[in-house]
XYZ file of C-alpha atoms in Angstrom:
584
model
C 91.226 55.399 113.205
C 94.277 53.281 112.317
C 92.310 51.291 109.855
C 91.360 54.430 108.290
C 95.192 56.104 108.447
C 96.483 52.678 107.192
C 94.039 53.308 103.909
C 94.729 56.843 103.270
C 98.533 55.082 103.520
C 97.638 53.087 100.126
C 96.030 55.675 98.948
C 98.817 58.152 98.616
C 99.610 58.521 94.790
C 102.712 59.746 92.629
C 103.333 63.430 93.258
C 102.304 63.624 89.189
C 98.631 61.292 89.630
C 95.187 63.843 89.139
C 92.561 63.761 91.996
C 89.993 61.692 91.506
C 86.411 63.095 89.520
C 83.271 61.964 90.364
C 81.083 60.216 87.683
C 78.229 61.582 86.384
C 76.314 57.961 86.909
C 78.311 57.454 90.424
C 75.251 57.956 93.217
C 76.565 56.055 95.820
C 78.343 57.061 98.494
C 81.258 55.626 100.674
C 80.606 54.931 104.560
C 83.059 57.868 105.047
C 81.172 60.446 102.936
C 77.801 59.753 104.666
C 79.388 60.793 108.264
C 78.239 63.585 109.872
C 80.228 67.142 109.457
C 81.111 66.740 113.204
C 82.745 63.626 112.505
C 84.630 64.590 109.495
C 85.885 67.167 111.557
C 86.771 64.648 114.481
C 88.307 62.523 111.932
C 90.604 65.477 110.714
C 91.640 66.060 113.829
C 93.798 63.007 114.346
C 94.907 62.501 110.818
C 98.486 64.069 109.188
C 99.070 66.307 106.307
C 99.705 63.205 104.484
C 96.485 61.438 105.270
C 95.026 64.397 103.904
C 96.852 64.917 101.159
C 96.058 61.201 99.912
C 92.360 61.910 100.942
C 91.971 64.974 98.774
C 93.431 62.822 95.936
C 91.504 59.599 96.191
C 87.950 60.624 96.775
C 85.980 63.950 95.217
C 83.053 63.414 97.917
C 85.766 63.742 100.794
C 87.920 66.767 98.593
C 84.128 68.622 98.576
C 83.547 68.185 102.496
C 87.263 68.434 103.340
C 87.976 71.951 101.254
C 84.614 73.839 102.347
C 84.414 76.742 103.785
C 84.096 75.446 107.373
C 87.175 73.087 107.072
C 90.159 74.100 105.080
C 90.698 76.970 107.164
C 91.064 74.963 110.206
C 93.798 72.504 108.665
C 95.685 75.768 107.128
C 96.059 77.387 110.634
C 96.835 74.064 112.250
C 99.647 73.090 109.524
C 100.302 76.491 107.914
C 100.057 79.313 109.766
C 100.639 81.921 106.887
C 98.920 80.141 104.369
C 95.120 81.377 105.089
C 96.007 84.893 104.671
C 97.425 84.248 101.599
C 94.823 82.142 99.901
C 92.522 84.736 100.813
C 94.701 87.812 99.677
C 95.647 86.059 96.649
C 91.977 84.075 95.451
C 90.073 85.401 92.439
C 87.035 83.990 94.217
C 85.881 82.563 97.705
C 85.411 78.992 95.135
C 89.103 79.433 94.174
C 90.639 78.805 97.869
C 89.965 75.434 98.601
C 91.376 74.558 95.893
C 94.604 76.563 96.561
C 95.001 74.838 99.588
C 94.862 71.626 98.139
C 97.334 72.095 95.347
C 99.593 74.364 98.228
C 98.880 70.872 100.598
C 100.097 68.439 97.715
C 103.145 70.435 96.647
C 104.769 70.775 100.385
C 104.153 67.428 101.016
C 105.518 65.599 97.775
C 108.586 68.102 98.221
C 109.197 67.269 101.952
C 109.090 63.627 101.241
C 111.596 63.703 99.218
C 110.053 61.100 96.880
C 111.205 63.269 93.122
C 109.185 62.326 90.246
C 112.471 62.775 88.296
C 116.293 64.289 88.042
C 118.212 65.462 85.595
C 121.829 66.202 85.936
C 123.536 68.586 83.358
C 126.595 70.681 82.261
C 126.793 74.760 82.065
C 127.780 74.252 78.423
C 126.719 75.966 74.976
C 128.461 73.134 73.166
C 125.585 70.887 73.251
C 121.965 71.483 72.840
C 120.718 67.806 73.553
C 118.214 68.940 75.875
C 117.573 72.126 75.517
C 116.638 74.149 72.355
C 117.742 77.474 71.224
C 115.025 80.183 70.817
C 114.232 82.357 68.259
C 111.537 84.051 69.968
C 113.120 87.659 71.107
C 114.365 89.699 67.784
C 118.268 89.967 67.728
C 117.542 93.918 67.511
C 116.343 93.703 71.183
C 119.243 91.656 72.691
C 117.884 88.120 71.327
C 120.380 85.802 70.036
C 119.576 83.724 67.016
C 123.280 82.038 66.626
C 126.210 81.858 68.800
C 128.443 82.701 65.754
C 127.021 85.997 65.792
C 128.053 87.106 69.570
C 131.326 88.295 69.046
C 134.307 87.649 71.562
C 132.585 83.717 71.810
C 135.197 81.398 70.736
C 134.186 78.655 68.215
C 135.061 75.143 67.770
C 134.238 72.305 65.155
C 131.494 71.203 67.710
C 130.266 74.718 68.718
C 131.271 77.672 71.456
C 133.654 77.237 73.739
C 133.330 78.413 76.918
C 135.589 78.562 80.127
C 134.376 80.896 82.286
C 130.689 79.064 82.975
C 128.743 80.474 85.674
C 125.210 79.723 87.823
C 123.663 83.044 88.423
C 120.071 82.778 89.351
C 117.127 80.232 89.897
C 113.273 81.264 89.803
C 110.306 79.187 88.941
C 111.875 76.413 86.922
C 114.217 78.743 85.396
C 117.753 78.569 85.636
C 120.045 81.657 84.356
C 123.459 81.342 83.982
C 126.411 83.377 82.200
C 128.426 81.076 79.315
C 131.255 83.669 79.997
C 131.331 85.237 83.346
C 134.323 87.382 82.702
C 134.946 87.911 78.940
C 131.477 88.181 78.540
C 129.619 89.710 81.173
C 126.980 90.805 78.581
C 125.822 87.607 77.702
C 123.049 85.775 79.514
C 121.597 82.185 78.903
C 118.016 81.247 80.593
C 117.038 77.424 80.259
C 113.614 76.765 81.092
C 112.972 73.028 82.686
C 109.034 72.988 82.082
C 109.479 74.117 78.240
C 113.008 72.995 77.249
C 113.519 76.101 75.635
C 116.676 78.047 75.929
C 116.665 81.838 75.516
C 119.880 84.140 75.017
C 120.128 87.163 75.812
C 122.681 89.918 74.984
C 122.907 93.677 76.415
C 122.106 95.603 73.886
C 124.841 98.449 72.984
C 127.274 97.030 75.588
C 130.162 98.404 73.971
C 132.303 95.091 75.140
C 131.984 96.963 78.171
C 133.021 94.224 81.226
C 132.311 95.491 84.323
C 129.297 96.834 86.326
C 126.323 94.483 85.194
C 123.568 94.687 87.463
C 121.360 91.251 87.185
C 118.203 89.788 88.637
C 115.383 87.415 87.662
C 111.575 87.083 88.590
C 109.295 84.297 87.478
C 108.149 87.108 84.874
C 111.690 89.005 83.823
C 114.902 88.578 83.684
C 116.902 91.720 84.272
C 120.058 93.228 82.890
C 121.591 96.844 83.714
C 124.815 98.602 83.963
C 125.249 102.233 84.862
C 121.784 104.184 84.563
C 119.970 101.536 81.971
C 118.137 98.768 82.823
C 116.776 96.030 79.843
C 114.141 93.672 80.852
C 112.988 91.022 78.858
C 109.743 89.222 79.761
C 109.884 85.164 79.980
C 106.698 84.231 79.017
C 106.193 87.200 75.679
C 109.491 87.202 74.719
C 109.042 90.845 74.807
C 111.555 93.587 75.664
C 111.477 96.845 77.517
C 114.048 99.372 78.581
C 114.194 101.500 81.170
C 116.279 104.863 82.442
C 117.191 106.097 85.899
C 117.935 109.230 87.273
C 121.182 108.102 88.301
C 123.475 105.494 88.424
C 121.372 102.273 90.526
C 123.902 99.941 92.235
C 121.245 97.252 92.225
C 117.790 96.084 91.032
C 115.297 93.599 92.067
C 112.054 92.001 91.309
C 108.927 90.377 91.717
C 106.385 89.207 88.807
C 106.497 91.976 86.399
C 107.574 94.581 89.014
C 111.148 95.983 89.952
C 112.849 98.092 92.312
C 116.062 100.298 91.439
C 118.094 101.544 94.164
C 120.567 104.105 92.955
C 124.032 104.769 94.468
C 122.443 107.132 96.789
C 120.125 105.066 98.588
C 117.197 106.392 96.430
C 114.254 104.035 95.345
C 112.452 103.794 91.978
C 109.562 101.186 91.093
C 108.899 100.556 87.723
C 106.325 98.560 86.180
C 107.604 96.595 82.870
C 106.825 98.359 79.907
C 105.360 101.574 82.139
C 107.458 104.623 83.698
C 109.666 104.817 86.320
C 108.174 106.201 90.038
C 110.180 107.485 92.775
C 109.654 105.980 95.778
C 110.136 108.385 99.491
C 112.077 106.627 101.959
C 111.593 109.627 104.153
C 111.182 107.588 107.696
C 113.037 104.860 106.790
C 116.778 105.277 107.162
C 118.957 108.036 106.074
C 120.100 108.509 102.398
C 124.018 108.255 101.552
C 126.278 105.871 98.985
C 125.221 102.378 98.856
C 127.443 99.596 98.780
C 127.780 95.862 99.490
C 127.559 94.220 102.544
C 130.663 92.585 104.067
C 131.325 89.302 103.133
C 133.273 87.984 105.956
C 132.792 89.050 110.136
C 136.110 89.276 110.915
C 135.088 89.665 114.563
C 133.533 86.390 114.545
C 135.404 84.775 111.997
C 132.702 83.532 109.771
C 131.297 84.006 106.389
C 128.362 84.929 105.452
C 125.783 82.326 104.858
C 123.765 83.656 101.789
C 125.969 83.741 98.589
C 123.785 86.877 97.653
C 125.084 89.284 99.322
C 122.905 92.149 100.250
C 123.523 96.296 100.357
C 124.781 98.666 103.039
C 125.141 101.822 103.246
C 128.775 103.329 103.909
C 128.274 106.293 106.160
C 125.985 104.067 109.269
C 126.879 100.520 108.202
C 123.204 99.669 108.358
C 121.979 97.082 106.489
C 119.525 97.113 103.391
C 116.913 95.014 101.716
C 113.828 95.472 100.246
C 110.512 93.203 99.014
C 108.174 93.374 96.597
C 104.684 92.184 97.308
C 103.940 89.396 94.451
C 100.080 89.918 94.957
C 99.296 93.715 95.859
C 99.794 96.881 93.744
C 102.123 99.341 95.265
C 103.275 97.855 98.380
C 106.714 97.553 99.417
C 108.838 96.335 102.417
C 111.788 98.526 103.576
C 113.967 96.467 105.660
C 116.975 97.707 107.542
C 119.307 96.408 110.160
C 121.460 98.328 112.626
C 124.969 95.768 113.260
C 126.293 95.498 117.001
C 125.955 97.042 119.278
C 122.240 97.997 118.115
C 121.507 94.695 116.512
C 117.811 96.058 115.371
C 115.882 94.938 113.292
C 113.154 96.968 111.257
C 110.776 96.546 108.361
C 108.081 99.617 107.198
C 105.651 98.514 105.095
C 104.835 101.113 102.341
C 101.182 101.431 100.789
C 100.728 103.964 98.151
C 104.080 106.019 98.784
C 103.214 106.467 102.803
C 104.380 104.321 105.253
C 101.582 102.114 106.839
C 102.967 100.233 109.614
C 106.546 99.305 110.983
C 107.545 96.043 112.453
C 110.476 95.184 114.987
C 112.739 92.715 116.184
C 115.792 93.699 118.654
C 118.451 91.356 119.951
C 117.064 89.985 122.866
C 114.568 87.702 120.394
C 118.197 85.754 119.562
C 121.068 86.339 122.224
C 120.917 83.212 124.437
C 120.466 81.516 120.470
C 124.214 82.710 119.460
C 127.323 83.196 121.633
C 128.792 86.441 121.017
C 130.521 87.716 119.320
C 128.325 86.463 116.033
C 126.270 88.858 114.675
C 124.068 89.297 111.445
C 126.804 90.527 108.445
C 123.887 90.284 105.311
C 120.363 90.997 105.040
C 119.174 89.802 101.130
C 116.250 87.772 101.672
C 115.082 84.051 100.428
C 111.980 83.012 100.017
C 111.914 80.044 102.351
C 107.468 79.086 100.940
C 105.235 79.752 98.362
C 103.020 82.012 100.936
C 104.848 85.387 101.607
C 107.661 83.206 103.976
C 111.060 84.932 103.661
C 114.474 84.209 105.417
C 115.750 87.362 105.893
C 118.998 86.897 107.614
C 121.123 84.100 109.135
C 124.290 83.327 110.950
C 126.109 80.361 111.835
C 127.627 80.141 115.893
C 127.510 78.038 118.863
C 125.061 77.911 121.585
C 125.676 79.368 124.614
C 126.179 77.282 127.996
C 122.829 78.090 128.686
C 120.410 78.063 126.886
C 116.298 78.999 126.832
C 115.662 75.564 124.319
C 116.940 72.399 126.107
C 116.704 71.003 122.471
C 119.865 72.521 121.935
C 123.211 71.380 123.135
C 125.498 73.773 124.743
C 128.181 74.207 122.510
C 127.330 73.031 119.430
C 126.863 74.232 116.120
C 123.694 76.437 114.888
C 122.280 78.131 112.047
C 119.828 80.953 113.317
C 117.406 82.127 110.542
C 115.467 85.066 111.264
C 112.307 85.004 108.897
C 109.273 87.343 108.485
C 105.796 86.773 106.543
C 104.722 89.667 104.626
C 100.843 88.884 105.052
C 100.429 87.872 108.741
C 103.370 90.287 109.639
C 104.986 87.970 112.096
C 108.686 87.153 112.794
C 109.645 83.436 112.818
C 113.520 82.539 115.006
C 114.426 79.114 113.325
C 117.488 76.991 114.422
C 119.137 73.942 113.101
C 121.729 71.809 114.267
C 124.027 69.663 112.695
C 125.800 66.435 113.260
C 129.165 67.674 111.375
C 128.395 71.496 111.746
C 127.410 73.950 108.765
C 130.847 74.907 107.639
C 131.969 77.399 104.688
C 132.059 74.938 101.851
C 128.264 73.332 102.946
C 125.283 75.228 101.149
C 121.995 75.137 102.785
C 117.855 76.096 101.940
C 115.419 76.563 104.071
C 111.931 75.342 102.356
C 108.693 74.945 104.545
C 110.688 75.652 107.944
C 112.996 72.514 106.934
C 116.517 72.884 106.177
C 118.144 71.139 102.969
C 121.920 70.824 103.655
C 125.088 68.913 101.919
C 126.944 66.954 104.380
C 129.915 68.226 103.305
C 132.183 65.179 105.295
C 130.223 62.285 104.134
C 132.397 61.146 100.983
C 128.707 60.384 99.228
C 128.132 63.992 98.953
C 124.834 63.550 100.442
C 121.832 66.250 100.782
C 120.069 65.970 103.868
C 116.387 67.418 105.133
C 116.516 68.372 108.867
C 113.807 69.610 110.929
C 114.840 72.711 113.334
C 115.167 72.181 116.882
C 111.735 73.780 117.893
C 108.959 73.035 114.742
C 105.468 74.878 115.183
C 104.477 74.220 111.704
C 104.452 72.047 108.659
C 104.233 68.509 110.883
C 105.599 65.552 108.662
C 105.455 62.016 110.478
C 109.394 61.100 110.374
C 110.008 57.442 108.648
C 112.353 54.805 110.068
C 114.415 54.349 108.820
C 114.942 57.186 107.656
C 114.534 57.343 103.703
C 117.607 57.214 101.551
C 116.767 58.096 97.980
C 119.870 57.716 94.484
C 119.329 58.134 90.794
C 119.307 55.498 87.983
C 118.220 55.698 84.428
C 114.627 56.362 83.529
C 114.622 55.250 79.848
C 113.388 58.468 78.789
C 115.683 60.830 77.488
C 118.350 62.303 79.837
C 115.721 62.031 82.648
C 116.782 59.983 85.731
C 114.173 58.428 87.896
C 113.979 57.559 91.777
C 115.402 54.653 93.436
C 115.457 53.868 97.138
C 118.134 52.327 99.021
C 117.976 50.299 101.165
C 119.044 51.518 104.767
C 118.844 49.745 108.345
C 120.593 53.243 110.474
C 119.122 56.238 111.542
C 122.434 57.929 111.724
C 121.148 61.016 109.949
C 118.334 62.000 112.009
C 116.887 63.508 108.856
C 113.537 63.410 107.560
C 115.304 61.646 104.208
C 118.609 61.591 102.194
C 119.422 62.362 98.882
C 122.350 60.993 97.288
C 124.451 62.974 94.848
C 127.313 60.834 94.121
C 125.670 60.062 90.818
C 127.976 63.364 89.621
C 130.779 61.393 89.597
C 129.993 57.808 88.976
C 129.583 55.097 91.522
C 131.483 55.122 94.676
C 132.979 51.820 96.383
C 132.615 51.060 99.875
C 136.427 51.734 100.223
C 136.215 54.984 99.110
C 133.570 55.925 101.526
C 135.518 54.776 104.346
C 139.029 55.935 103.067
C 138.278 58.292 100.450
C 137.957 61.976 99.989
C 135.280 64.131 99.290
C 133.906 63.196 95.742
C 131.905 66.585 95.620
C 134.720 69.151 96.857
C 133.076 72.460 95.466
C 129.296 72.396 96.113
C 128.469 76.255 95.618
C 124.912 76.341 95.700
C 121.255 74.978 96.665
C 118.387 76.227 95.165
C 114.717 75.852 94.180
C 110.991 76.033 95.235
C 108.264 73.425 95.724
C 108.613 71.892 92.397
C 112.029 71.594 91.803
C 115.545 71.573 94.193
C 118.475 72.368 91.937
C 122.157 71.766 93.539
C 124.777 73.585 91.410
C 128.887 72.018 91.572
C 131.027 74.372 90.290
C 129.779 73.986 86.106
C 126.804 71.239 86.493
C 124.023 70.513 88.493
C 121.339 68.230 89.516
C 117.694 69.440 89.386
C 115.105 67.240 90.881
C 111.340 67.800 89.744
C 108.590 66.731 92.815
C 105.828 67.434 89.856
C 107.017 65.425 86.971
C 107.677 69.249 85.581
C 110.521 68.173 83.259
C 109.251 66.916 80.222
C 111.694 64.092 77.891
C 111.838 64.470 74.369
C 108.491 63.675 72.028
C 110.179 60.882 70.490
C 110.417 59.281 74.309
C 106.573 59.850 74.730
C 105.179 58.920 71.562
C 106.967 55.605 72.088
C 105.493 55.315 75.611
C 102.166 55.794 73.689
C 102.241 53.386 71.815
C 103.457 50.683 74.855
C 100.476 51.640 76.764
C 98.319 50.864 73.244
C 99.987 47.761 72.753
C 99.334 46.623 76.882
């Protein structure tokens, strides 16, 4: 078994190589292919995700034994507890899941190595459209914009706009959308797509350089912009545009593939369907109606902020707290979650299904209290999706563990971030914990992805990112290198792009499953200003992304590293790496 582990170790490919095909002419099979089924299974049993990743990549015999029927459930309930009622909720056909395990498999595992096909840092800026490319796709008439000259209240200089108010605003699917004038210009919204290159504008139509009250989200399908009863929606992949009234005044709106939910100042629901009408949606059972606002920021009980920088609803008159989630892969269903503060501290989530409610799920404080010392409680629910297969943070809060605690993992005393999570498809609750050498403090940003935790260590002067496992792991297994891997950026050749370049590292001080080093931001950094130094990154705000990319946004820039290869350079850059693989 180790000579076969140490083979599937040369085996494993770039996270951008294709799996093997089998030859039309290619009869013969390997020693491992003509095992029995038994033993294939036996053999499974003692190998990693990795192994299997690398198997599935190298061989089609073993990717046609490995992903039947018989098999690919097994690994998905030993590595991936969630991920079999997905693939089997989401597949077109029984043929389709094996294969959606196998490209779910391969993107988890490229991501949590850390090893990033390629990076690309870049500035919030309209005055420079090296990389990305202005759109003419949406007609101005429906909020498209053709030419910053024509937006009015953008200032213009001899090398284009000007703009001093740049802000991030949202991340989804290799989209990034951000605001070239928070505050003068509220109205105005830029999407830059990494896969495509393209850049799309968008502008509110009729806004009547009105500044205040924009309502925003974004799906992989829509991004969404609404103030006071009207909502415009503008579809990412048609370019088209749709419009939509409500009732009364919504305080907020989110979404899911083509799908979005209003929720008005009252607490009342709408769905609505892009391009189709708007449906109420009853409550009734849930919680109680009354005004909605937004949660409170800062537990001044406790003394801490909150840990999401979305921060979620409320509702005045009870103080409960509000969220709600769209299901990306069935018709009509809907998550209503609420959660009664101290001293309650409930949580609750009804599932709707066709307008009734179809089952409720619970969580009270007892799941958590010897987790967090008191007086910490929960001050936001707005959930993150924390996998690709219906995983969702729904909550967190930073503390300290108690004396005692259940989990002699954990240190008395020391600092924790608690993340209660929930899976829409198996309906279970997940109670996640990390700990950290330096603590997660106010200026640190943090994402959980595939029950790992990406977080800047905001006291090491190299502005590092670091993956940490939490204290008690049930799923997602990843053999931990040692060293452990330290990965910086250096010039690819090819375009903007940077490409991946390992340092070498003797320590294990981390205790991380690798490192990423941003100090590429701000140029090189001398061993003197480590040691004596300050900070080089003082204002990381936030730490995004999904199984392909991991964007890290500093105040008006950010680094986005691609685990796919997803970002393409320009086709100057690959017709000349054409022709040097012709002339090899």
């Amino acid at each position: 078994m180790a000579i076969m582990k140490s083979l599937l170790t040369q085996l494993r490919r770039p996270a951008n190589a294709r799996p093997a095909t089998a030859r039309v002419d290619d009869a013969r099979l390997d020693i491992v292919s003509r095992l029995p089924f038994e033993l294939h299974i036996f053999i499974l049993s003692l190998l990693g995700p990795n192994d299997v990743d690398a198997g599935l990549s190298a061989c089609c015999h073993w990717r046609t034994i490995w992903l039947s029927d018989e098999i690919w459930p097994k690994l998905a309930r030993r590595w991936f507890p969630n991920l079999e009622d997905y693939i089997r909720k989401a597949a077109v056909s029984d043929a389709d899941m094996g294969e959606m395990f196998r490209r779910t498999l391969h993107k988890v595992q490229r991501r949590m190595s850390g090893r990033f096909a390629s990076a690309l840092h870049h500035e919030l800026t309209l005055e420079s459209e090296r990389f990305f490319t202005l759109s003419k796709s949406v007609p101005v008439q429906e909020g498209g914009v053709h030419s910053y000259e024509d937006v009015d209240g953008l200032e213009i200089g001899p090398a284009g706009p000007i703009t001093r108010s740049r802000r991030f605003m949202m991340y989804d699917n290799g989209r990034i959308a951000w605001w070239p004038e928070a505050y003068p210009l509220p109205c105005l919204a830029v999407v830059d797509d990494l896969r495509t290159r393209k850049r799309r504008a968008y502008l509110f139509p009729d806004h009547k350089d009105e500044k205040r009250g924009y309502k925003t989200a974004m799906s992989n399908k829509l991004l969404l912009i609404g103030r006071g009863k009207t909502l415009h929606a503008w579809h990412l992949d048609s370019d088209q545009h749709a419009s939509v009234e409500a009732p009364e005044e919504f305080v907020r709106c989110t979404a899911e593939g083509e799908t979005v939910i209003l929720v008005t100042k009252n607490a009342c629901l709408f769905a609505w369907k892009f391009g189709q009408e708007l449906e109420y949606i009853d409550t009734t059972g849930c919680y109680d109606k009354g005004p909605v606002g937004i949660a409170q920021p800062y537990d001044f009980l406790s003394g801490q902020y909150i840990t999401s920088y979305n921060v979620g609803s409320r509702l005045w008159g009870t103080g409960i707290l509000l969220d709600f989630i769209i299901s990306p892969i069935e018709d009509n269903v809907f998550f209503v979650i609420t959660y009664t503060p101290a001293p309650v501290r409930e949580l609750r989530i009804d599932e709707i299904r066709n307008g009734q409610i179809a089952e409720t799920y619970g969580l009270d404080q007892s799941e958590w209290s010897d987790l967090m010392e008191d007086p910490v409680d929960f001050t936001n629910l707005r959930w993150e999706k924390v996998d690709s297969y219906g995983g969702y943070c729904l909550m967190q809060a930073v503390s300290q563990t108690p004396d005692i605690t259940r989990d002699p993992a954990c240190p008395p005393r020391s600092s924790i971030l608690v993340s209660v999570c929930f899976n829409i498809y198996t309906k279970s609750f997940t109670l996640s914990h990390y700990h950290h050498r330096d603590g997660f403090k106010n200026q640190s940003v943090s994402q959980i992805r595939n029950n790992r935790i990406t977080a800047s260590d905001t006291d090491d002067p190299r502005g590092l990112l670091l993956t940490l496992r939490p204290c008690r792991s049930t799923s997602v297994p990843h053999d931990k290198p040692i060293p452990t891997p330290f990965y910086t950026m250096a010039p690819s050749g090819r375009d903007s792009l940077l490409r991946l370049q390992r340092v070498p590292s003797d320590s294990d001080e981390w205790d991380a499953d690798f490192v990423l080093d941003t100090s590429l931001l701000f140029g090189p950094i001398s061993i003197d200003g480590i040691t004596n130094g300050h900070l080089p990154i003082p204002g990381v705000k936030r730490l995004v992304g999904d199984d392909d990319f991991l964007v890290l946004v500093v105040h008006q820039s950010y680094i986005v590293w691609s685990f796919g290869n997803e970002i393409p350079g320009n086709a100057a850059d690959a017709g000349r790496s054409r022709w040097r693989k012709l002339i090899r």
